[in-house]
Coordinates of C-alpha atoms and ligand atoms in Angstrom, one line a residue:
X56 CA 107.4 50.3 -10.2
X57 CA 104.2 48.9 -9.0
X58 CA 101.1 49.9 -11.7
X59 CA 97.1 49.3 -11.5
X60 CA 95.4 47.6 -14.5
X61 CA 95.4 49.9 -17.8
X62 CA 91.3 49.6 -16.9
X63 CA 91.6 49.9 -13.5
X64 CA 89.3 46.8 -12.8
X65 CA 91.4 44.0 -10.0
X66 CA 89.8 40.8 -8.5
X67 CA 89.6 39.5 -5.6
X68 CA 91.3 37.1 -4.0
X69 CA 89.7 34.9 -1.3
X70 CA 90.5 33.9 2.0
X71 CA 90.3 29.5 1.9
X72 CA 89.9 29.7 5.6
X73 CA 86.9 32.6 6.2
X74 CA 85.4 32.8 2.2
X75 CA 86.1 35.8 2.6
X76 CA 87.4 39.1 0.6
X77 CA 92.0 39.1 1.5
X78 CA 92.7 41.8 -0.8
X79 CA 91.6 43.9 -4.4
X80 CA 94.6 42.3 -7.2
X81 CA 95.4 43.7 -10.1
X82 CA 93.1 42.6 -13.2
X83 CA 95.8 42.9 -16.3
X84 CA 94.3 42.0 -19.7
X85 CA 96.5 41.6 -22.9
X86 CA 97.4 45.2 -23.4
X87 CA 98.9 44.9 -19.9
X88 CA 100.8 42.0 -20.6
X89 CA 102.6 44.0 -24.2
X90 CA 103.7 46.2 -21.8
X91 CA 105.1 44.3 -19.7
X92 CA 106.3 42.0 -22.3
X93 CA 108.1 44.9 -23.5
X94 CA 109.8 46.1 -20.1
X95 CA 111.6 42.7 -20.3
X96 CA 112.8 43.4 -23.6
X97 CA 113.8 46.5 -22.8
X98 CA 115.9 45.2 -19.8
X99 CA 116.5 42.4 -21.7
X100 CA 120.6 43.4 -23.6
X101 CA 122.1 44.7 -19.6
X102 CA 121.2 41.9 -17.6
X103 CA 122.0 39.7 -20.4
X104 CA 124.9 41.8 -20.8
X105 CA 125.9 41.4 -17.4
X106 CA 128.1 37.6 -16.8
X107 CA 126.3 34.8 -14.7
X108 CA 128.2 34.8 -11.8
X109 CA 127.3 38.5 -11.3
X110 CA 123.2 37.4 -12.0
X111 CA 124.2 35.2 -9.1
X112 CA 125.6 37.1 -7.1
X113 CA 122.4 39.3 -7.5
X114 CA 119.8 35.9 -7.4
X115 CA 121.8 35.8 -4.0
X116 CA 121.6 38.9 -2.5
X117 CA 117.6 38.7 -3.5
X118 CA 117.7 35.1 -1.7
X119 CA 119.5 36.8 1.5
X120 CA 116.2 38.7 1.7
X121 CA 114.1 36.6 1.3
X122 CA 115.6 34.1 4.3
X123 CA 115.5 37.8 6.3
X124 CA 111.5 38.2 5.4
X125 CA 110.8 34.6 5.1
X126 CA 108.2 34.2 8.1
X127 CA 106.1 37.4 6.6
X128 CA 106.4 36.0 3.0
X129 CA 105.4 32.8 4.9
X130 CA 102.6 34.5 6.5
X131 CA 101.5 36.1 3.5
X132 CA 101.2 32.5 1.5
X133 CA 99.3 30.8 4.2
X134 CA 97.0 33.6 4.4
X135 CA 96.5 32.9 1.0
X136 CA 95.9 29.4 0.7
X137 CA 94.6 28.2 4.4
X138 CA 97.7 25.8 5.2
X139 CA 99.2 26.5 8.0
X140 CA 102.6 29.1 8.8
X141 CA 104.7 25.8 9.0
X142 CA 103.1 24.8 6.2
X143 CA 104.2 27.6 4.3
X144 CA 107.3 28.2 6.0
X145 CA 109.1 25.0 5.2
X146 CA 107.5 25.4 1.2
X147 CA 109.3 29.0 1.6
X148 CA 112.5 27.5 2.8
X149 CA 112.3 25.2 -0.5
X150 CA 112.3 28.7 -1.9
X151 CA 114.7 30.3 -0.3
X152 CA 116.6 26.6 -0.9
X153 CA 116.6 27.1 -4.8
X154 CA 118.0 30.9 -5.3
X155 CA 121.0 29.7 -3.2
X156 CA 121.3 26.7 -6.1
X157 CA 120.0 28.5 -8.9
X158 CA 122.7 31.0 -7.7
X159 CA 125.1 29.4 -7.4
X160 CA 124.8 27.9 -11.1
X161 CA 125.2 31.8 -12.0
X162 CA 129.5 30.3 -11.4
X163 CA 129.0 27.0 -13.1
X164 CA 127.3 27.7 -16.3
X165 CA 128.8 25.8 -18.7
X166 CA 129.4 24.7 -22.3
X167 CA 131.3 21.3 -23.3
X168 CA 134.6 21.0 -25.0
X169 CA 134.8 18.4 -27.9
X170 CA 136.7 17.0 -30.8
X171 CA 136.7 18.0 -34.0
X172 CA 137.9 14.7 -36.9
X173 CA 138.5 18.0 -38.2
X174 CA 142.7 18.9 -37.6
X175 CA 143.3 22.1 -36.3
X176 CA 139.2 22.5 -35.1
X177 CA 138.2 23.2 -31.3
X178 CA 134.8 23.2 -30.5
X179 CA 133.2 24.3 -28.5
X180 CA 129.0 24.5 -27.0
X181 CA 127.8 27.3 -24.9
X182 CA 124.9 28.6 -23.3
X183 CA 123.0 31.7 -24.2
X184 CA 119.6 33.3 -23.0
X185 CA 116.5 32.8 -25.3
X186 CA 114.6 35.9 -24.8
X187 CA 111.4 36.8 -22.3
X188 CA 110.2 33.7 -20.2
X189 CA 106.6 33.8 -20.0
X190 CA 106.2 32.1 -16.8
X191 CA 102.8 31.1 -15.9
X192 CA 101.8 29.0 -12.7
X193 CA 99.6 27.4 -10.3
X194 CA 98.6 28.8 -6.8
X195 CA 99.5 25.0 -4.8
X196 CA 102.0 26.3 -3.3
X197 CA 102.7 29.7 -4.5
X198 CA 105.8 30.8 -3.1
X199 CA 108.6 26.6 -4.6
X200 CA 106.7 27.7 -7.8
X201 CA 107.8 31.8 -8.3
X202 CA 111.0 30.2 -7.4
X203 CA 111.0 27.2 -9.7
X204 CA 110.6 29.0 -12.6
X205 CA 111.9 33.1 -11.5
X206 CA 115.4 32.0 -10.3
X207 CA 116.1 30.0 -13.7
X208 CA 115.1 32.2 -15.9
X209 CA 116.9 35.0 -14.5
X210 CA 120.7 33.3 -14.1
X211 CA 120.6 32.1 -17.4
X212 CA 119.7 35.8 -19.2
X213 CA 116.4 35.8 -20.0
X214 CA 114.4 38.7 -19.0
X215 CA 110.7 37.2 -17.5
X216 CA 106.9 37.5 -17.1
X217 CA 105.6 36.4 -14.9
X218 CA 102.0 35.6 -14.8
X219 CA 101.0 35.2 -10.8
X220 CA 98.4 32.4 -9.9
X221 CA 94.9 34.6 -9.5
X222 CA 94.9 32.6 -6.4
X223 CA 97.9 33.6 -5.0
X224 CA 98.6 37.2 -6.0
X225 CA 99.8 38.6 -2.3
X226 CA 102.9 36.0 -3.0
X227 CA 104.4 37.3 -5.9
X228 CA 103.9 41.0 -5.5
X229 CA 105.9 40.4 -2.4
X230 CA 108.9 38.0 -3.5
X231 CA 108.2 41.0 -6.6
X232 CA 109.1 43.1 -3.8
X233 CA 111.9 41.5 -2.3
X234 CA 113.7 41.3 -5.8
X235 CA 112.8 45.2 -6.2
X236 CA 114.7 45.9 -2.4
X237 CA 117.9 43.6 -3.4
X238 CA 118.7 45.0 -6.5
X239 CA 117.1 42.9 -9.5
X240 CA 117.7 46.2 -11.9
X241 CA 114.1 47.5 -13.3
X242 CA 112.5 45.6 -16.0
X243 CA 114.3 42.6 -14.6
X244 CA 111.6 40.1 -13.3
X245 CA 108.0 42.3 -14.0
X246 CA 104.9 40.9 -12.3
X247 CA 101.6 41.1 -13.9
X248 CA 97.7 39.9 -11.9
X249 CA 95.4 38.7 -13.5
X250 CA 92.8 36.1 -15.1
X251 CA 94.2 33.3 -17.1
X252 CA 92.5 34.0 -19.8
X253 CA 92.9 37.3 -20.2
X254 CA 96.6 37.9 -18.9
X255 CA 97.8 34.0 -19.5
X256 CA 96.4 33.7 -23.1
X257 CA 97.4 36.9 -24.2
X258 CA 101.4 36.0 -22.5
X259 CA 101.5 33.3 -24.9
X260 CA 100.9 34.2 -28.0
X261 CA 102.6 38.2 -27.3
X262 CA 105.0 37.5 -30.3
X263 CA 107.8 39.9 -27.7
X264 CA 107.4 36.7 -25.7
X265 CA 110.2 33.3 -26.7
X266 CA 110.2 30.4 -23.8
X267 CA 106.2 29.8 -21.5
X268 CA 107.6 27.7 -18.4
X269 CA 104.0 26.7 -17.5
X270 CA 103.1 24.7 -14.0
X271 CA 99.5 24.1 -14.3
X272 CA 96.7 21.3 -15.4
X273 CA 96.8 19.5 -18.3
X274 CA 93.6 21.5 -19.9
X275 CA 94.8 24.6 -19.8
X276 CA 98.6 23.1 -20.5
X277 CA 96.9 21.6 -24.1
X278 CA 96.3 24.8 -24.8
X279 CA 99.5 26.5 -24.3
X280 CA 100.8 23.9 -25.9
X281 CA 98.7 24.2 -29.6
X282 CA 99.5 27.9 -29.4
X283 CA 103.0 27.5 -28.6
X284 CA 103.1 25.0 -31.8
X285 CA 101.6 27.3 -33.9
X286 CA 104.4 29.2 -33.8
X287 CA 107.4 27.4 -32.9
X288 CA 107.6 28.7 -29.6
X289 CA 109.8 27.0 -27.0
X290 CA 107.2 25.9 -24.1
X291 CA 108.4 23.7 -20.8
X292 CA 104.5 21.7 -19.0
X293 CA 104.7 21.1 -15.9
X294 CA 101.5 19.7 -15.6
X295 CA 99.1 17.3 -13.2
X296 CA 99.1 13.9 -12.3
X297 CA 97.6 11.0 -11.4
X298 CA 99.7 9.4 -9.3
X299 CA 99.9 5.9 -7.2
X300 CA 101.0 4.3 -4.4
X301 CA 101.8 0.6 -4.2
X302 CA 101.7 -1.9 -1.2
X303 CA 103.3 -4.5 -1.1
X304 CA 101.9 -7.5 1.3
X305 CA 105.9 -7.6 1.9
X306 CA 105.7 -3.8 3.2
X307 CA 106.1 -2.4 5.9
X308 CA 102.0 -1.5 6.9
X309 CA 102.9 1.7 9.6
X310 CA 104.9 3.2 6.9
X311 CA 103.3 2.7 3.7
X312 CA 100.5 3.7 6.4
X313 CA 102.0 7.4 6.5
X314 CA 102.8 7.2 3.2
X315 CA 100.2 7.3 1.8
X316 CA 98.8 9.7 4.7
X317 CA 101.3 12.6 3.6
X318 CA 101.0 11.4 0.3
X319 CA 96.8 12.4 0.1
X320 CA 96.6 14.7 2.5
X321 CA 99.0 17.5 3.1
X322 CA 98.7 20.2 1.6
X323 CA 94.8 19.3 1.2
X324 CA 96.0 16.7 -1.6
X325 CA 96.6 19.6 -3.9
X326 CA 99.4 18.8 -5.2
X327 CA 101.2 17.9 -8.4
X328 CA 102.4 14.6 -6.7
X329 CA 99.8 13.9 -4.2
X330 CA 98.8 10.3 -4.3
X331 CA 95.7 9.8 -5.2
X332 CA 95.2 6.2 -6.9
X333 CA 96.7 3.7 -3.9
X334 CA 97.0 -0.2 -5.1
X335 CA 97.2 -2.5 -2.6
X336 CA 97.8 -6.8 -3.1
X337 CA 95.0 -8.7 -2.0
X338 CA 96.7 -9.9 0.8
X339 CA 96.9 -6.5 3.1
X340 CA 94.0 -4.1 1.7
X341 CA 92.0 -5.7 4.7
X342 CA 94.1 -4.6 6.6
X343 CA 96.2 -2.0 5.5
X344 CA 92.1 0.0 4.5
X345 CA 92.0 -1.1 8.7
X346 CA 94.9 1.1 9.4
X347 CA 94.5 3.9 7.0
X348 CA 91.5 4.8 7.8
X349 CA 91.4 4.7 11.5
X350 CA 94.4 7.1 10.7
X351 CA 92.6 9.2 7.8
X352 CA 89.3 9.9 10.9
X353 CA 91.5 11.6 13.3
X354 CA 93.5 13.5 10.9
X355 CA 92.6 17.7 11.7
X356 CA 91.7 20.2 9.1
X357 CA 92.0 24.3 9.6
X358 CA 94.2 26.4 9.0
X359 CA 96.4 26.4 12.6
X360 CA 100.2 24.6 12.7
X361 CA 98.5 21.5 14.2
X362 CA 96.8 21.1 11.9
X363 CA 96.9 18.5 9.4
X364 CA 95.3 19.4 6.3
X365 CA 93.4 22.7 5.7
X366 CA 91.4 23.9 3.1
X367 CA 91.1 23.6 -0.7
X368 CA 92.2 27.1 -2.2
X369 CA 88.4 28.2 -3.8
X370 CA 84.7 26.9 -3.9
X371 CA 85.1 26.3 -7.7
X372 CA 88.2 23.6 -7.5
X373 CA 85.9 22.4 -3.8
X374 CA 82.7 22.0 -6.3
X375 CA 84.4 20.4 -8.8
X376 CA 85.6 17.4 -6.2
X377 CA 82.3 17.2 -5.2
X378 CA 80.7 16.5 -8.1
X379 CA 83.3 14.1 -9.0
X380 CA 82.3 12.2 -6.2
X381 CA 78.5 12.4 -6.5
X382 CA 79.1 10.8 -10.2
X383 CA 81.2 8.2 -8.5
X384 CA 78.1 7.4 -5.8
X385 CA 75.9 7.0 -8.7
X386 CA 78.6 4.8 -10.4
X387 CA 78.3 2.6 -6.9
X388 CA 82.1 3.6 -5.6
X389 CA 82.0 3.3 -2.6
X390 CA 83.0 6.2 0.9
X391 CA 85.8 4.9 2.5
X392 CA 85.6 8.2 5.3
X393 CA 85.2 11.7 3.8
X394 CA 83.4 12.2 0.8
X395 CA 81.8 15.7 1.7
X396 CA 82.7 19.3 2.1
X397 CA 83.2 20.3 5.7
X398 CA 80.1 21.9 7.7
X399 CA 81.1 22.6 11.4
X400 CA 81.1 26.2 12.1
X401 CA 84.3 26.9 12.4
X402 CA 85.4 25.7 8.7
X403 CA 81.6 26.3 7.2
X404 CA 82.3 28.9 5.4
X405 CA 86.1 27.9 4.0
X406 CA 87.1 25.6 1.4
X407 CA 86.8 22.5 3.0
X408 CA 86.8 18.8 2.1
X409 CA 87.1 16.1 5.1
X410 CA 89.7 13.5 3.8
X411 CA 88.3 11.2 1.8
X412 CA 89.2 7.5 0.9
X413 CA 87.2 6.1 -2.0
X414 CA 86.7 2.1 -2.8
X415 CA 85.2 0.3 -5.2
X416 CA 86.0 2.3 -8.5
X417 CA 86.6 0.5 -11.8
X418 CA 90.7 2.1 -13.5
X419 CA 88.4 3.8 -16.1
X420 CA 86.0 5.5 -14.0
X421 CA 87.0 8.8 -14.4
X422 CA 87.2 9.2 -10.6
X423 CA 90.5 6.9 -11.9
X424 CA 90.8 8.9 -14.7
X425 CA 90.9 12.6 -13.8
X426 CA 92.8 14.4 -11.3
X427 CA 90.7 15.9 -8.4
X428 CA 93.8 18.2 -6.5
X429 CA 91.7 18.1 -3.4
X430 CA 92.7 15.5 -0.6
X431 CA 90.8 12.3 -2.5
X432 CA 92.5 9.8 -3.0
X433 CA 91.0 5.9 -4.8
X434 CA 92.0 2.4 -3.2
X435 CA 92.1 -0.5 -5.5
X436 CA 92.8 -4.3 -4.5
X437 CA 95.9 -6.0 -7.4
X438 CA 96.4 -9.6 -7.0
X439 CA 100.4 -9.1 -6.7
X440 CA 103.1 -7.3 -8.2
X441 CA 102.3 -8.0 -12.2
X442 CA 98.3 -6.2 -11.6
X443 CA 100.4 -3.1 -8.9
X444 CA 102.5 -2.0 -11.8
X445 CA 99.7 -2.7 -15.0
X446 CA 97.3 -0.9 -13.0
X447 CA 99.9 1.8 -11.8
X448 CA 100.5 2.1 -15.5
X449 CA 97.2 2.4 -16.3
X450 CA 97.1 6.1 -16.2
X451 CA 96.9 9.4 -18.5
X452 CA 99.3 10.9 -16.2
X453 CA 103.0 10.1 -15.7
X454 CA 104.6 11.9 -13.1
X455 CA 105.5 10.5 -9.6
X456 CA 104.2 6.8 -8.2
X457 CA 105.4 4.7 -5.3
X458 CA 106.3 1.4 -4.3
X459 CA 106.1 -0.2 -0.7
X460 CA 107.9 -3.7 -0.1
X461 CA 111.2 -5.7 1.2
X462 CA 112.2 -7.0 -1.7
X463 CA 114.5 -5.2 -3.8
X464 CA 113.8 -7.4 -6.7
X465 CA 110.3 -6.2 -7.0
X466 CA 111.4 -2.0 -5.9
X467 CA 114.3 -2.6 -8.6
X468 CA 112.1 -3.6 -11.3
X469 CA 109.2 -1.3 -10.7
X470 CA 111.1 1.7 -10.5
X471 CA 112.8 0.2 -14.0
X472 CA 109.2 -0.3 -15.6
X473 CA 107.1 2.6 -14.3
X474 CA 105.4 5.5 -15.7
X475 CA 106.8 8.1 -14.1
X476 CA 109.3 11.0 -13.8
X477 CA 109.9 10.4 -11.0
X478 CA 109.4 6.7 -8.8
X479 CA 109.9 6.2 -5.1
X480 CA 110.4 3.3 -2.6
X481 CA 109.7 3.4 0.5
X482 CA 108.3 6.5 0.8
X483 CA 105.9 9.2 -0.7
X484 CA 104.8 10.7 -4.4
X485 CA 107.2 13.9 -3.9
X486 CA 108.4 16.2 -5.5
X487 CA 111.8 17.0 -6.4
X488 CA 114.6 18.4 -4.4
X489 CA 116.2 22.0 -5.9
X490 CA 118.7 20.4 -7.3
X491 CA 117.3 16.8 -9.0
X492 CA 115.2 17.7 -12.4
X493 CA 111.3 16.8 -11.7
X494 CA 109.0 16.6 -14.6
X495 CA 106.5 14.3 -16.1
X496 CA 105.6 11.4 -18.8
X497 CA 102.7 11.0 -21.1
X498 CA 100.4 13.8 -20.6
X499 CA 101.7 15.4 -16.6
X500 CA 104.1 16.8 -19.2
X501 CA 105.8 17.9 -22.6
X502 CA 109.7 15.9 -21.4
X503 CA 111.5 18.5 -20.3
X504 CA 112.6 19.1 -16.2
X505 CA 112.8 21.4 -14.2
X506 CA 113.9 22.1 -11.2
X507 CA 117.8 21.3 -10.8
X508 CA 120.4 22.0 -13.4
X509 CA 117.8 20.2 -16.1
X510 CA 115.8 23.4 -16.0
X511 CA 118.2 25.3 -17.1
X512 CA 117.9 23.3 -21.3
X513 CA 114.5 24.7 -20.5
X514 CA 115.7 28.7 -20.2
X515 CA 119.4 28.3 -22.5
X516 CA 119.8 27.7 -25.8
X517 CA 123.6 26.5 -26.9
X518 CA 125.4 27.5 -30.0
X519 CA 128.1 25.2 -31.2
X520 CA 131.3 27.0 -32.3
X521 CA 134.4 25.8 -34.6
X522 CA 137.3 27.8 -34.1
X523 CA 140.2 27.1 -36.8
X524 CA 143.7 27.7 -37.1
X525 CA 146.6 27.4 -38.4
X526 CA 149.2 26.9 -36.8
X527 CA 152.1 27.9 -38.5
X528 CA 150.7 31.5 -38.1
X529 CA 151.7 31.3 -35.1
X530 CA 155.4 30.8 -35.9
X531 CA 155.3 33.9 -37.8
Ligands
NAD49 P1 95.5 25.7 -14.2 O1 95.7 25.4 -15.0 O2 94.0 26.6 -14.9 O3 96.2 27.0 -13.4 C1 97.6 27.2 -13.7 C2 98.0 29.0 -14.9 O4 97.9 28.9 -15.7 C3 97.2 30.1 -13.6 O5 98.3 31.2 -13.3 C4 96.2 30.3 -14.8 O6 95.6 31.8 -14.3 C5 97.0 30.2 -16.0 N1 96.4 30.0 -17.0 C6 94.4 29.2 -16.5 N2 94.4 30.0 -17.8 C7 95.4 29.7 -19.1 C8 94.8 29.6 -20.2 N3 94.6 29.5 -20.9 N4 96.2 30.8 -21.0 C9 97.4 30.8 -20.5 N5 97.2 30.8 -18.6 C10 95.9 30.9 -18.0 O7 95.0 24.9 -13.0 P2 95.0 25.3 -11.3 O8 93.9 24.7 -11.5 O9 94.9 26.7 -11.0 O10 96.4 24.3 -11.2 C11 96.7 23.0 -10.9 C12 96.9 22.1 -11.9 O11 98.7 22.7 -11.7 C13 97.3 21.0 -11.5 O12 96.8 20.4 -12.5 C14 98.3 20.4 -10.7 O13 98.4 19.2 -11.1 C15 99.3 21.5 -11.5 N6 100.5 21.4 -10.6 C16 101.7 21.0 -11.3 C17 103.1 20.7 -11.1 C18 104.4 19.7 -11.8 O14 104.9 20.2 -11.4 N7 104.1 19.5 -12.9 C19 103.4 21.8 -10.2 C20 102.2 22.1 -9.3 C21 100.9 21.7 -9.4

């Protein structure tokens, strides 16, 4: 069932490509959140009463429909984000893979059998749902973000209230339609639209919510953690990053340049895993810089399949980035390429930022320590491995990291010592595949990992069950 906000209010979603209105979305507030939470609560007994295999079958049906309508879904994602249709299709395929993996978990929702010190005592653990899951997501990869949360929450037997990102309302809405059409029982997944303070905060505060899973900025994550802490609510936080990519003197420089471009600029740098701190050994700095700048200048910026990156999601995001770059320049930063909004006729009305490389910044500058969430990377020159590792770890964040080297000792030492949830050798800084855990250290998260089987730990409780028997009674 689709319904307007109790207040009748709506919000206007703008196209990041043209700056013009794309659609109106419901602007929910606390009263609407209560209705959604109640709806999820009402559906809980029946949904959690199904076997995990039965739940998995329904999730498979949703996934099948998502596959059937992936072009339509990708078109919506592309329209809402400004990314190319091909990029949106790639993201939709990742969402489908997530659905397939989590549906399969219905047949593997294992507990454990354990030993006991006591004779004739049998011990095991089972997984149980938590209740109503409150899911809050960012807009950067909208359908992947929906899938990352909804599928694991539901397979574990929870019902859910998903607070869509205000910058990608239609993606969540369309997913909801597909889920409904696939036969997901009413009330199991409730999608609410609206702003963070008006719709997200009441969801976190609602006493009927039993777990919150949040993907978004560290600042908001901190607020959510404070509220959740007050009422001892389980909360999984997947937050921001300021990810280092290290280029050693023995790196394959072509490969390193290629991965730096992809890591820094794909999806217009709006990836929590984006490489925004490029740390380069002195011996290869000049050569690497020349290649990187040359290739960055060739990148095509626009919404089409032939383009390398699109716009950022909204004007606030663009202005925030430009402000930080301006302040960095006051402090001596050197713009190596880019640094400004695109002003050509085709791009001037959209939220387009030129792919930007910046040098001559200090590790403790605002621009080095603040996540920009745009196509902007800073370059740092270091003497060698010790300095590179120290600088990589000199950050409030700890999400992903990458090193480019042919030296097995450096690669291993780096992956072991770097403070990041994901470490990569000779590749980009990236998220995880659907069956692998992803999450960050330090201010990039609060220790949980999603997706992979690790996500099941977020969305379920483990219960220990002990059975004492009297073997003699078996023969009575
Ligand atoms: P944001 O924190 O502003 O918003 C994220 C979501 O939270 C939105 O749906 C928003 O409406 C909601 N929200 C805002 N204020 C809230 C509040 N007080 N209470 C409850 N909900 C609230 O983030 P953003 O700018 O939309 O997204 C970008 C951020 O997301 C970046 O920091 C990025 O690194 C992070 N991110 C992290 C991951 C990850 O897996 N670690 C993945 C994608 C994005």
